[in-house]
Amino acid sequence: MGENDISHAFVSIIVPVYGVEAYLDECVASLVHQTWRNIEILLVDDGSPDRCPAMCDAWAAQDSRIRVIHKVNGGLSDARNAGLAAAKGSWIYFVDSDDVVSPKLIEHALHAADQYDADLVMFQFDTISENGAPLFSDYKHNDFNEVMVMTPVDAIKAQVKAEIDGYFWSFIAAAPIYRDHDFSFPVGRKIEDLSRICNVIGESRRVVRIPEVLYHYRLRRGSITAGWNAQLVCDWMKAADDRETYIVSRFPELKQFMRLQQLTFFANLDYETIRQSLTASLHIDPEDADRIRRRIEGLAKDVADDGTQMPDTTRSLLDLLKDSVDAAVDDFHEMREEWARSGPGWKQYVHELLDPASERTVSQRAVASDDNKSA
């Protein structure tokens, strides 16, 4: 089966490392003890200022499968790109250096790829605390209990509708998906995963999702959602634009689907991002506010010109968002109360009145729940 022949699969595990000395040993130990032995572990020291560089070298001295790349600090995307350039495997897997991996992750993922002739395998995950204690989580990504075999187009639709989260550590992919399509992460920006996940899905042949929890995602104070600011909101918008640009270019038939989903994206932007910025006493830059407003107006015009019906409640929420980014922060509490009143009605309208078989179905929730951890 070529790339999917698990008896010959060599897997490159790429681990960007920065400022995680309290968690690094646990992460690397979970990789070293994978039941699938034919792996290389690339520890990319992104100029970490703590003990991490020496810890990486110590691990490499213990296990010949570990290679260390020391580089000047360039951020998570730059570190991932460096690891990808050095990877020799026929499969690629990214891991965050403060998380923990099930010992059977690689083995079970490759068996699923072999069984279902897939070149991209997604799995479930749970969350742990800084101390490793299990935490309650309710990710829509995990809302399935049977194997799901999907075409790239169906998987992209599910990702845009937030049924598949944008975490690169939640899937393993055949290396040609990256190498044959000039893939790279956007350097100098955060929200890297949302920006590029559909590029990977879109270049796959077949996607399989398996109902197994194989990754333990650590929620800690150093994560991106612990430090929301105006620049992060801007990067999030750029990531959403990147995603739309790729999808519309690669799959023109999804153009109208993306327009309506992007409007829903902006409708949800309010409560999940602007609220966090405002409560931190930060202000959206006027140029960014104008960009949001123009983007919403353009999308709304495109939808109207194509004759697509937009729910009144969605239109109301979008108007509310435009008001919020164009006005002072003093009326935030009133805006939040209006959201609470109109939001449930909009969601009910979406689920009950739109045709579930139509590409116009809207079930997007906010994508802002920790799209990535900072380097």
XYZ file of C-alpha atoms in Angstrom, residues 39-356:
318
model
C 10.301 6.371 14.775
C 12.548 9.381 14.940
C 11.933 12.105 17.515
C 13.001 15.587 16.441
C 13.359 17.891 19.427
C 13.515 21.413 18.014
C 15.025 23.677 20.651
C 13.680 27.085 19.646
C 16.271 29.048 21.600
C 14.678 28.095 24.906
C 16.096 30.233 27.756
C 15.744 27.565 30.458
C 17.189 24.075 30.931
C 15.391 22.674 27.880
C 18.395 22.716 25.502
C 20.481 20.619 27.892
C 17.518 18.338 28.596
C 17.068 17.727 24.864
C 20.746 16.815 24.501
C 20.513 14.456 27.476
C 17.588 12.636 25.883
C 19.465 12.327 22.591
C 22.386 10.756 24.442
C 20.025 8.127 25.870
C 18.125 7.190 22.696
C 19.596 7.065 19.185
C 16.169 7.736 17.675
C 16.222 11.275 19.097
C 17.746 14.131 17.116
C 18.067 17.655 18.493
C 17.892 20.819 16.412
C 19.161 23.911 18.234
C 18.072 27.182 16.624
C 17.574 30.820 17.498
C 14.119 31.653 18.724
C 11.658 32.119 15.884
C 8.351 31.014 17.359
C 6.284 27.851 17.106
C 5.755 28.019 13.334
C 9.451 28.500 12.638
C 10.348 25.580 14.921
C 7.786 23.327 13.262
C 9.078 24.291 9.826
C 12.640 23.457 10.905
C 11.530 20.052 12.139
C 9.554 19.385 8.976
C 12.564 20.228 6.812
C 14.743 17.765 8.747
C 12.163 14.957 8.968
C 13.000 11.702 7.173
C 9.835 9.742 7.929
C 7.125 8.515 5.593
C 4.621 9.811 8.146
C 4.678 13.107 10.074
C 3.334 13.805 13.542
C 3.543 17.038 15.564
C 3.511 17.063 19.369
C 3.414 19.994 21.795
C 6.271 19.696 24.269
C 4.144 20.171 27.386
C 1.608 17.480 26.511
C 1.598 13.693 26.938
C 1.029 11.018 24.288
C -0.552 7.594 24.728
C 2.086 4.858 24.229
C -0.078 3.287 21.511
C -0.798 6.466 19.545
C 1.480 5.772 16.582
C 0.687 2.057 16.452
C -3.081 2.484 16.545
C -3.040 5.387 14.084
C -0.983 3.455 11.549
C -3.155 0.363 11.898
C -6.199 2.520 11.170
C -4.454 3.992 8.116
C -3.715 0.484 6.886
C -7.190 -0.873 7.587
C -9.075 1.997 5.941
C -6.533 2.906 3.258
C -6.234 6.434 4.638
C -3.321 8.832 4.556
C -4.593 11.038 7.392
C -5.714 9.605 10.736
C -7.460 11.670 13.403
C -8.119 10.583 16.976
C -9.630 11.893 20.184
C -7.929 13.653 23.067
C -8.569 14.627 26.654
C -7.190 17.357 28.907
C -4.914 17.321 31.943
C -3.896 19.977 34.436
C -0.440 21.440 34.966
C 0.088 18.670 37.507
C -1.162 15.961 35.163
C -4.563 15.471 36.788
C -7.464 14.646 34.419
C -9.745 17.580 33.688
C -13.314 17.658 32.438
C -13.551 18.712 28.799
C -16.334 18.784 26.248
C -14.741 19.244 22.831
C -17.031 18.831 19.851
C -14.070 17.174 18.128
C -14.595 14.131 20.363
C -18.326 13.785 19.676
C -18.212 10.475 17.820
C -18.032 6.862 18.970
C -17.604 4.949 15.716
C -14.898 4.977 13.057
C -15.547 7.718 10.497
C -14.115 7.459 6.975
C -14.311 10.795 5.160
C -13.401 12.382 1.851
C -11.176 15.477 2.079
C -14.118 17.725 1.153
C -16.336 16.265 3.873
C -13.529 16.576 6.412
C -12.930 20.216 5.443
C -16.624 20.983 5.888
C -16.532 19.355 9.323
C -13.454 21.367 10.283
C -14.968 24.663 9.169
C -18.100 23.846 11.160
C -15.857 23.133 14.195
C -16.771 19.453 14.261
C -13.046 18.808 13.797
C -10.692 20.946 15.866
C -7.667 22.604 14.342
C -4.940 20.936 16.403
C -2.031 19.466 14.467
C -1.338 17.053 17.316
C -4.800 15.514 16.872
C -3.840 13.692 13.659
C -0.969 11.942 11.897
C -0.480 12.360 8.151
C 1.538 10.766 5.359
C 4.636 12.831 4.587
C 3.800 13.530 0.894
C 0.833 15.620 2.037
C 3.414 18.072 3.364
C 6.372 17.513 1.050
C 4.544 17.451 -2.266
C 2.548 20.632 -1.674
C 5.092 23.230 -0.552
C 3.654 23.225 2.961
C 4.857 25.569 5.697
C 3.475 27.203 8.823
C 3.116 31.025 8.841
C 6.135 32.429 10.696
C 5.647 35.345 13.070
C 2.006 34.614 13.803
C 0.057 32.567 16.301
C -3.071 30.485 15.600
C -0.861 28.449 13.257
C -3.044 25.358 13.330
C -6.266 27.010 12.176
C -4.322 28.738 9.424
C -3.034 25.513 7.875
C -5.119 22.513 8.956
C -7.350 22.549 5.883
C -4.269 22.596 3.641
C -3.341 19.220 5.099
C -6.864 17.805 4.996
C -7.383 19.035 1.451
C -4.301 17.315 0.064
C -5.096 13.940 1.627
C -6.722 11.060 -0.251
C -8.881 9.749 2.571
C -9.380 10.745 6.204
C -10.241 8.299 8.965
C -11.254 9.305 12.484
C -10.921 6.722 15.225
C -12.817 6.944 18.560
C -9.769 6.482 20.776
C -8.300 8.976 23.237
C -4.613 8.942 22.311
C -3.430 12.413 23.335
C -3.442 14.252 26.659
C -3.594 18.009 26.176
C -2.238 20.013 29.103
C -4.109 23.193 30.019
C -1.739 25.595 31.730
C -1.281 29.271 32.439
C 1.210 29.654 29.580
C -1.309 28.725 26.902
C -2.531 31.182 24.302
C -5.967 31.625 25.846
C -4.306 32.744 29.060
C -2.863 35.716 27.196
C -5.475 37.034 24.781
C -4.654 40.428 23.302
C -5.482 42.530 20.278
C -2.616 41.079 18.222
C -3.880 37.562 18.846
C -7.335 38.564 17.625
C -5.705 39.953 14.485
C -3.709 36.731 13.964
C -6.871 34.717 14.443
C -8.582 36.696 11.690
C -5.598 36.201 9.379
C -5.751 32.470 10.064
C -9.444 32.365 9.158
C -8.704 34.274 5.951
C -5.851 31.896 5.086
C -8.146 28.945 5.580
C -10.852 30.430 3.372
C -8.363 31.391 0.647
C -7.009 27.861 0.439
C -10.409 26.181 0.482
C -11.983 28.411 -2.174
C -8.921 28.072 -4.423
C -8.569 24.305 -4.008
C -12.278 23.460 -3.898
C -14.251 26.149 -5.804
C -17.461 24.227 -5.202
C -17.201 25.191 -1.520
C -17.156 28.945 -2.175
C -20.732 29.622 -1.110
C -20.439 27.217 1.808
C -17.424 29.191 3.036
C -19.133 32.549 2.738
C -21.961 31.608 5.038
C -19.638 29.786 7.434
C -17.316 32.784 7.607
C -20.253 35.014 8.514
C -21.079 32.629 11.325
C -17.396 32.689 12.298
C -17.569 36.450 12.745
C -20.877 36.226 14.590
C -19.193 33.945 17.120
C -16.043 36.082 17.201
C -17.690 38.539 19.561
C -18.258 36.524 22.670
C -15.142 34.351 22.481
C -12.479 36.908 21.582
C -13.593 40.510 21.927
C -14.954 39.728 25.378
C -11.603 38.371 26.489
C -9.753 41.366 25.118
C -12.125 43.829 26.761
C -12.107 42.141 30.137
C -8.318 42.393 30.035
C -8.774 46.173 29.552
C -7.378 46.010 26.016
C -8.680 47.809 22.956
C -9.049 46.581 19.399
C -6.903 48.720 17.108
C -9.089 51.043 14.960
C -7.578 49.637 11.759
C -8.376 46.094 12.870
C -11.909 47.159 13.782
C -12.356 48.684 10.344
C -10.999 45.515 8.742
C -13.490 43.373 10.658
C -16.361 45.654 9.659
C -15.370 45.691 5.976
C -14.884 41.934 5.960
C -18.356 41.318 7.390
C -19.967 43.756 4.965
C -18.218 42.145 2.000
C -19.231 38.634 2.991
C -22.808 39.715 3.640
C -22.991 41.342 0.193
C -21.615 38.218 -1.486
C -24.206 36.057 0.246
C -27.013 38.454 -0.662
C -25.890 38.681 -4.303
C -25.982 34.898 -4.597
C -29.519 34.824 -3.272
C -28.638 32.822 -0.168
C -30.990 33.328 2.756
C -29.310 34.574 5.903
C -31.148 33.935 9.183
C -32.411 37.172 10.760
C -30.773 36.261 14.038
C -27.388 35.815 12.334
C -27.810 39.224 10.726
C -28.668 40.680 14.109
C -25.575 39.195 15.696
C -23.369 40.502 12.889
C -24.828 43.981 13.265
C -24.116 43.739 16.954
C -20.516 42.777 16.261
C -20.007 45.684 13.857
C -21.378 48.036 16.503
C -19.074 46.573 19.122
C -15.877 46.998 17.134
C -16.872 50.511 16.043
C -17.944 51.790 19.454
C -16.388 52.325 22.843
C -16.017 49.444 25.266
C -18.419 51.062 27.742
C -21.455 49.296 26.316
C -19.901 45.806 26.485
C -22.181 44.544 29.265
C -25.286 45.549 27.335
C -23.880 43.814 24.240
C -23.288 40.635 26.211
C -26.868 40.637 27.504
C -28.226 41.050 23.985
C -25.990 38.188 22.811
C -27.420 35.972 25.534
C -30.949 36.775 24.356
C -30.385 36.385 20.625
C -27.788 33.628 20.516
C -29.991 30.661 21.484
C -32.675 31.647 18.992
C -30.102 31.861 16.208
C -28.693 28.421 17.005
C -32.154 26.882 17.147
C -33.018 28.471 13.800
C -29.886 27.055 12.248
C -30.423 23.512 13.458
C -34.162 23.282 12.847
C -34.902 25.334 9.729
C -31.912 24.870 7.448
C -31.739 21.719 5.368
C -29.207 19.377 7.072
